[in-house]
Coordinates of C-alpha atoms in Angstrom, one line a residue:
X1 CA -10.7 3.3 22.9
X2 CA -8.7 0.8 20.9
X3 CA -5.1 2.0 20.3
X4 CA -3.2 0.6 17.4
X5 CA 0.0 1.3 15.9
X6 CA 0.3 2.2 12.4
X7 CA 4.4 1.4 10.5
X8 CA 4.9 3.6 7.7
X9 CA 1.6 6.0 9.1
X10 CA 3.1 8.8 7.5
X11 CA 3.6 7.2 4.0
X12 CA 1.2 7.5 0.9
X13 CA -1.2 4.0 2.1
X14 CA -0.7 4.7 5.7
X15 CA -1.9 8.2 5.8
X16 CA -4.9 7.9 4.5
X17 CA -5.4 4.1 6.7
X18 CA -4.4 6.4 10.2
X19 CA -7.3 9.0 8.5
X20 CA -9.9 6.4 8.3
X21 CA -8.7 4.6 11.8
X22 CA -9.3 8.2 13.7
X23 CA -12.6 8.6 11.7
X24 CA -13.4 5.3 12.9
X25 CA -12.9 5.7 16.4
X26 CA -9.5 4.3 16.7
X27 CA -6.6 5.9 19.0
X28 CA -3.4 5.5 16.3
X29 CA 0.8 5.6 17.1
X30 CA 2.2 6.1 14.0
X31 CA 6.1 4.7 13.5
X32 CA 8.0 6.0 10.7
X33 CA 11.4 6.5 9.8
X34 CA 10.7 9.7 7.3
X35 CA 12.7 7.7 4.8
X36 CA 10.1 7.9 1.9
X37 CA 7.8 10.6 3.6
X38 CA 7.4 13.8 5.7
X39 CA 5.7 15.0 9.3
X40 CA 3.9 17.8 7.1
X41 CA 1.8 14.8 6.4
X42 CA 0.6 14.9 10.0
X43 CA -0.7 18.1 9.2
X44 CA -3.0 16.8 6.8
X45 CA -4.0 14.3 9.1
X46 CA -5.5 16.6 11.5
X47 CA -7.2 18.9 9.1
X48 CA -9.1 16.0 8.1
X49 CA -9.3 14.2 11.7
X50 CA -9.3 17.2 13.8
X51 CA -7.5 14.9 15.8
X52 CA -3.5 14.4 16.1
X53 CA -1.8 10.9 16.2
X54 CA 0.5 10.0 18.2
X55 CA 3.9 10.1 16.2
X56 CA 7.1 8.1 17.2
X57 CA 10.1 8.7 14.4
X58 CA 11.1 5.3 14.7
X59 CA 13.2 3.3 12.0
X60 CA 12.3 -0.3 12.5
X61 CA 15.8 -1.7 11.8
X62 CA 17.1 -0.8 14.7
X63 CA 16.5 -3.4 16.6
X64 CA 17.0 -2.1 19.9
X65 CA 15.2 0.8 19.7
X66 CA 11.9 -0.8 18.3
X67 CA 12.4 -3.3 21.6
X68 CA 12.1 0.3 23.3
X69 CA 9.1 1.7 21.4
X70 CA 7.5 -1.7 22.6
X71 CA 8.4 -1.7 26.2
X72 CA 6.9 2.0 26.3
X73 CA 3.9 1.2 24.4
X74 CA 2.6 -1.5 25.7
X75 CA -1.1 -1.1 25.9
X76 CA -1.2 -2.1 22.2
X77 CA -4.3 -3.6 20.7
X78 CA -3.6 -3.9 17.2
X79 CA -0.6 -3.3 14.2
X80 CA -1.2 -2.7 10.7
X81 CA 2.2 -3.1 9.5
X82 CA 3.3 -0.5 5.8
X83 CA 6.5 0.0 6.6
X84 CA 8.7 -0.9 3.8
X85 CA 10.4 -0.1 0.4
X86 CA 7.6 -0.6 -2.0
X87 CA 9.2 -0.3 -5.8
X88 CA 9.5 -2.3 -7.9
X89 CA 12.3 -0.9 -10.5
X90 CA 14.1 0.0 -7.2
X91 CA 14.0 -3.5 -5.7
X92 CA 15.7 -4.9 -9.4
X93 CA 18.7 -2.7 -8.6
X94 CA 19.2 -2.7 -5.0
X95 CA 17.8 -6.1 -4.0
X96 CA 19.5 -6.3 -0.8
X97 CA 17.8 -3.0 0.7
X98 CA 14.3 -4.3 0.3
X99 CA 15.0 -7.9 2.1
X100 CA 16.4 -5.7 4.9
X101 CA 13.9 -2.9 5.2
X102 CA 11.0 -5.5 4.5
X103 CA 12.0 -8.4 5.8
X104 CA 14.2 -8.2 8.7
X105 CA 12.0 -4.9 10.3
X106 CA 8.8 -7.6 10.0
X107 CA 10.9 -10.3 11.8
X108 CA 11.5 -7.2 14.6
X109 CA 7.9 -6.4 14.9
X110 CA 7.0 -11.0 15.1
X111 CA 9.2 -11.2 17.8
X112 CA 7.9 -8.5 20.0
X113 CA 4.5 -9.3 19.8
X114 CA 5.4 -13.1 20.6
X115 CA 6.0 -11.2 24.1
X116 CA 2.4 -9.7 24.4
X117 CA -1.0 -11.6 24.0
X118 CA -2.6 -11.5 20.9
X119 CA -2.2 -8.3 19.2
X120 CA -3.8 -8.8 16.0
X121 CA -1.8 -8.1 13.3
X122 CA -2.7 -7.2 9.1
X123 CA 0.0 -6.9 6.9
X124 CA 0.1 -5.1 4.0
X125 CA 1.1 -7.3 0.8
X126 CA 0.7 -7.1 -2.9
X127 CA -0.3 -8.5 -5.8
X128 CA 2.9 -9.1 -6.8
X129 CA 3.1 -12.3 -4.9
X130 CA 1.2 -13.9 -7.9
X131 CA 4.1 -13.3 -10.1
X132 CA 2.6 -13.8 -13.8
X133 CA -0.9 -15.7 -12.5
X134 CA -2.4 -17.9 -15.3
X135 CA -5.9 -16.6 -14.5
X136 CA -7.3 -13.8 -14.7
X137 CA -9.2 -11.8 -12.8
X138 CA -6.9 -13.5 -9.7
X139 CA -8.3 -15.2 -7.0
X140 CA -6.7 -15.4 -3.2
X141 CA -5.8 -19.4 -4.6
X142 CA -4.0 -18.9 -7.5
X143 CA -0.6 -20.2 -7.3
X144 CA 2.2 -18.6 -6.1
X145 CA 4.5 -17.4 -8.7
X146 CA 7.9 -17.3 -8.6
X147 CA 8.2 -13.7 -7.8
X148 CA 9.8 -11.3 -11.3
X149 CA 11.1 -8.7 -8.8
X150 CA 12.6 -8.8 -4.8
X151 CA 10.1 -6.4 -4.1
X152 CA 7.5 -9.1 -4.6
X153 CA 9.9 -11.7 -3.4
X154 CA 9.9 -10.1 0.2
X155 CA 6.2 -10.0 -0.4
X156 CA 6.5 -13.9 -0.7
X157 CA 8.5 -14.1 2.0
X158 CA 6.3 -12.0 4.5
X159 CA 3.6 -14.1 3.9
X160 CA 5.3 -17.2 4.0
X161 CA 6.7 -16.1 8.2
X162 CA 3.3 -14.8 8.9
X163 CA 1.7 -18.0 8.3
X164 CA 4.4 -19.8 9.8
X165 CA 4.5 -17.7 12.9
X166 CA 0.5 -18.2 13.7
X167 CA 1.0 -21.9 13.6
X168 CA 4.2 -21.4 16.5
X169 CA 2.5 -18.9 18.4
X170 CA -1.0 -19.5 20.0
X171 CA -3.4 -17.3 19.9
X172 CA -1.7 -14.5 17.0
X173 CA -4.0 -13.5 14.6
X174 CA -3.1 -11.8 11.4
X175 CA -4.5 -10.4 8.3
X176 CA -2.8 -10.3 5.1
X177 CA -4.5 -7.6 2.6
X178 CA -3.0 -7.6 -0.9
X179 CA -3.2 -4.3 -2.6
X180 CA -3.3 -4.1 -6.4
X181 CA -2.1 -0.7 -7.9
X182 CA -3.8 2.2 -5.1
X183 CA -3.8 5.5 -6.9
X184 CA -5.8 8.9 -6.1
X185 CA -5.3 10.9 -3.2
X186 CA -7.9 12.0 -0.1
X187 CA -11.0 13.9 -1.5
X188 CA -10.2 16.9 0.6
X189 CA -6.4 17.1 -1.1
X190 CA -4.8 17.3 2.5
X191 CA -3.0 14.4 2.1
X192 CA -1.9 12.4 -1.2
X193 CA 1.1 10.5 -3.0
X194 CA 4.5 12.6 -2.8
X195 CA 7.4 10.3 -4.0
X196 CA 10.4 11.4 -3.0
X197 CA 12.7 12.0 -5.5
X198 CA 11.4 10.4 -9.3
X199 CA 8.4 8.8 -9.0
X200 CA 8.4 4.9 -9.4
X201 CA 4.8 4.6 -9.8
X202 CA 2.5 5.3 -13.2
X203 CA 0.0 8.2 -11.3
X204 CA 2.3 10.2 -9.9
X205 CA 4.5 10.3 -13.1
X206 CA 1.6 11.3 -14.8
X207 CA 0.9 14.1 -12.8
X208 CA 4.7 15.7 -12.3
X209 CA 4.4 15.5 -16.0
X210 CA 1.6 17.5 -16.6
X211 CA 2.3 20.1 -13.9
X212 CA 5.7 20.7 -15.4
X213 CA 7.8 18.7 -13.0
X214 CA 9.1 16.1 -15.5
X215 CA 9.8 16.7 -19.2
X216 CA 7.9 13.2 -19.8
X217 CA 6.1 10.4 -19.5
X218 CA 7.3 6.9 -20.1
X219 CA 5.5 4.3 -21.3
X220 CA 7.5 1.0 -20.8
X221 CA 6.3 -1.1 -23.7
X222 CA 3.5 -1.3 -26.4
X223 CA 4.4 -5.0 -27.2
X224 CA 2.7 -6.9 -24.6
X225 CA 0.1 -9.5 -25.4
X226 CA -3.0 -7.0 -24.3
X227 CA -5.7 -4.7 -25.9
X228 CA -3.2 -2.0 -26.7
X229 CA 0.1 -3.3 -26.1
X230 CA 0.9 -1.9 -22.4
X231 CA 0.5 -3.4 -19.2
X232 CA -3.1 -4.0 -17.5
X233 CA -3.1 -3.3 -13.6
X234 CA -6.2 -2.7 -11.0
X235 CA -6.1 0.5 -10.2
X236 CA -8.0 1.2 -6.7
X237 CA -8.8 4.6 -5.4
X238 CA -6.5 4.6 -1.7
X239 CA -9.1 6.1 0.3
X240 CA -11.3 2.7 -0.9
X241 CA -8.2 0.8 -0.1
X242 CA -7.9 2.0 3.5
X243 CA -11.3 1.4 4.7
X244 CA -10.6 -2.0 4.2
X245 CA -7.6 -2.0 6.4
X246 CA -10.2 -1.1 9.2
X247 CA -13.1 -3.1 8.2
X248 CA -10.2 -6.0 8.5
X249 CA -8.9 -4.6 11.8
X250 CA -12.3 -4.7 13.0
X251 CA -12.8 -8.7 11.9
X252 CA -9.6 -9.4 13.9
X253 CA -10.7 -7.1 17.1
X254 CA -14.4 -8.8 16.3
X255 CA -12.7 -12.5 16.8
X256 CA -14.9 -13.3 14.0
X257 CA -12.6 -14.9 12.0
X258 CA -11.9 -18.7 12.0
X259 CA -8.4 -19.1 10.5
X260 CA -5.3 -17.6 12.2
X261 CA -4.1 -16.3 8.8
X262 CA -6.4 -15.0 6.4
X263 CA -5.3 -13.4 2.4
X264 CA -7.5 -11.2 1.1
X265 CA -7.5 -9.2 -2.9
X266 CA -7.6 -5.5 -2.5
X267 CA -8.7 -4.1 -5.3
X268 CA -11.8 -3.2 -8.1
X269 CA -11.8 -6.4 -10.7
X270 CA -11.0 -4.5 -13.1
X271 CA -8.0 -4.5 -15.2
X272 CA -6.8 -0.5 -16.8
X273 CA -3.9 -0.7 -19.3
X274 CA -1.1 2.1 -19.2
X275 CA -3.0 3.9 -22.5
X276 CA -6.7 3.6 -20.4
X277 CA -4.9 5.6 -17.2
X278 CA -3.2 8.2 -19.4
X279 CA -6.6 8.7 -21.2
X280 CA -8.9 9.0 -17.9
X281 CA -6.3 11.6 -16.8
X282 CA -6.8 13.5 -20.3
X283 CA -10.1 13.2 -19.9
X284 CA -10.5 14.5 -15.9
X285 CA -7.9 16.9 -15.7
X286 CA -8.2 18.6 -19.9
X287 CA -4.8 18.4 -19.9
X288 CA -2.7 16.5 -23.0
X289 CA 0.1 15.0 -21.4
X290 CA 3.4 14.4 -22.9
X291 CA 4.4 10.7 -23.1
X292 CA 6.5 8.3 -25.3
X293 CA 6.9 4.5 -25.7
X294 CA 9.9 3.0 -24.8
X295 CA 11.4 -0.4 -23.8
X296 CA 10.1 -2.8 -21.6
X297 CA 11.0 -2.5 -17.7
X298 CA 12.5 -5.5 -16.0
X299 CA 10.4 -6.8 -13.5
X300 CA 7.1 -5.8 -15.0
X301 CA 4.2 -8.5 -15.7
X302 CA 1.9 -8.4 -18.5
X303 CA -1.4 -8.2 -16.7
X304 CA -2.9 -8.4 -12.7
X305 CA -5.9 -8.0 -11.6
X306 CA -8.5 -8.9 -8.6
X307 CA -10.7 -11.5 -8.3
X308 CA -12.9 -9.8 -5.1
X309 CA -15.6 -12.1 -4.1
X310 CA -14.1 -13.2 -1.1
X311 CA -13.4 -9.5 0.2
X312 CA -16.8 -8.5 -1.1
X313 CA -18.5 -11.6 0.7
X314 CA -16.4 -12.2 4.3
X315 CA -15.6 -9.0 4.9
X316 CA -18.0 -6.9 3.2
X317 CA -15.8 -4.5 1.1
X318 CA -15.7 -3.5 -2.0
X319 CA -14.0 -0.6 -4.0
X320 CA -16.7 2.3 -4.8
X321 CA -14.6 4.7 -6.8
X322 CA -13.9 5.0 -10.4
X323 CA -10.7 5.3 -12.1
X324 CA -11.5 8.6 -13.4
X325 CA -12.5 10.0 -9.7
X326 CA -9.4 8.1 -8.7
X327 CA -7.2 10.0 -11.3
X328 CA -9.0 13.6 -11.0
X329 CA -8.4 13.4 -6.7
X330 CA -4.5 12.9 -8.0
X331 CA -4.6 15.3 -10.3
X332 CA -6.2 18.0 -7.6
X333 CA -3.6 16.7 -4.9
X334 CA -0.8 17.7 -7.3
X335 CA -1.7 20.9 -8.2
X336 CA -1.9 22.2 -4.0
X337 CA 0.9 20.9 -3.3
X338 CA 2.6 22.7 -6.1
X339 CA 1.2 25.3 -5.4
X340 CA 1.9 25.5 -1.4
X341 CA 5.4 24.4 -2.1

């Protein structure tokens, strides 16, 4: 049985990637620091798996004690790296706390597995590398932006080491996967998006606002140069997203792959504004929710969204759910947990 650690297993993405990995086959070591998540989540986990992960509360800036985690474990045969601060907003006003958690931990992680043999390695990246692309849908070519947040800047940056590292070190091969907006939560509502604190992210909002939990939605902008004035994101379902961390995992294990760094798009090819998301929530969950328009947010661009073929074609992926099953899985997720909690 493979083993492969998971950073940030414990987090919104990783969660439901260590579900799919154990479903899979896959022995999984989940790191996490609990900074943006919570061990009930490994609850979750095995009432979906009826299996438990291995958990290590790990927090990757320490330097010396990730050197420990990988002296310990070191029958590793793969890492799918999460761990890191993901908002954008966030990232605007504390800038330095992103290139630290998601820079530096990533340099960490390089410089232990330059010690072991080729452990292969997929990254989780964004969109936001692309910055405002001049093309849309966006394919894995487009130019690289200059980045309108840090957040998307470390994104850059990530990329920009990875690739550097597999042309130093012989043999490493990595995956970079980059996500477009993942929403939804696990069919069986075991396991799902829970910000701590206010959310950052549209989905969540929307749902602490209609379960009572925030007075209101809102909407940064109805000015932009789209169909109704609000931003257009791809919205993909995070179960779809996480099977294509292991059918990527499974390329790298496979030796399949030509290039020692490969980017993929993760996401439908299909761009939802702000007004299309509240709507399909309207529309799933019969609720009216309570939202307003207000001024832009710094950091924001006016429209991303996937180009696919090449996930669709080398790896054979592609996204199966629709927004509104994407929206009514949130929608369920938030009302268990409110009503567990």
């Amino acid at each position: 049985m493979k083993r492969i650690v998971v950073t940030g297993g414990l987090g919104y993405i990783g969660s439901h990637t260590v579900v799919e990995l154990q479903l899979a086959g896959f022995e999984v070591i989940i790191i996490d620091n609990l900074s943006n998540s919570s061990k009930d989540v490994l609850k979750g986990i095995v009432n979906i798996t009826q299996k438990e992960p291995t958990f290590v509360e790990l927090d990757l800036r320490d330097k010396q004690a990730t050197i420990s985690f990988f002296t310990k474990y070191d029958n590793i045969d793969g890492i799918i790296h999460f761990a890191a601060s993901k908002a954008v907003g966030e990232s605007v006003v504390n800038p330095l706390l992103y290139y630290e958690n998601n820079v530096t931990t990533l340099i960490t992680i390089l410089q232990q597995i330059q010690k072991k043999e080729n452990i292969p390695f997929i990254f989780s990246s964004s969109c936001t590398v692309y910055g405002q692309a001049e093309q849309m849908p966006i394919p894995e070519n487009a130019p690289i932006q200059q980045a309108y947040s840090p957040y998307g800047n470390t994104k850059q940056i990530g990329e920009e080491i990875l690739l550097d590292t597999t042309k130093a070190v012989n043999g490493l091969q990595v995956i970079s996967l980059r996500y477009f907006n993942p929403i939804g939560a696990h069919p069986t509502a075991e396991i799902g998006e829970l910000p701590i604190g206010v959310p950052q992210n549209l989905v969540p909002f929307i749902t602490q606002t209609a379960i009572g939990l925030r007075k209101e939605l809102a909407v940064f902008g109805n000015d932009y140069p789209t169909k109704d004035g609000t931003c257009i994101r791809d919205y993909i379902h995070v179960v779809d997203l996480a099977k294509a961390h292991v059918i990527a995992l499974k390329r790298l294990l496979s030796k399949t792959n030509t290039e020692s760094f490969e980017v993929f798009n993760i996401g439908t090819g299909k761009g939802s504004s702000v007004l299309e998301v509240i709507e399909s929530f309207e529309r799933v969950s019969k609720q009216k929710l309570n939202y307003s328009i207000t001024s832009r947010r710094e950091g924001d661009v006016v429209a991303a969204y996937a180009n696919t073929t090449k996930a669709n074609t080398i790896l054979g992926w592609r996204a199966i759910s629709s927004l509104d099953e994407a929206m009514l899985s949130a929608w369920n997720w938030e009302q268990k947990i409110r009503k567990t909690n």
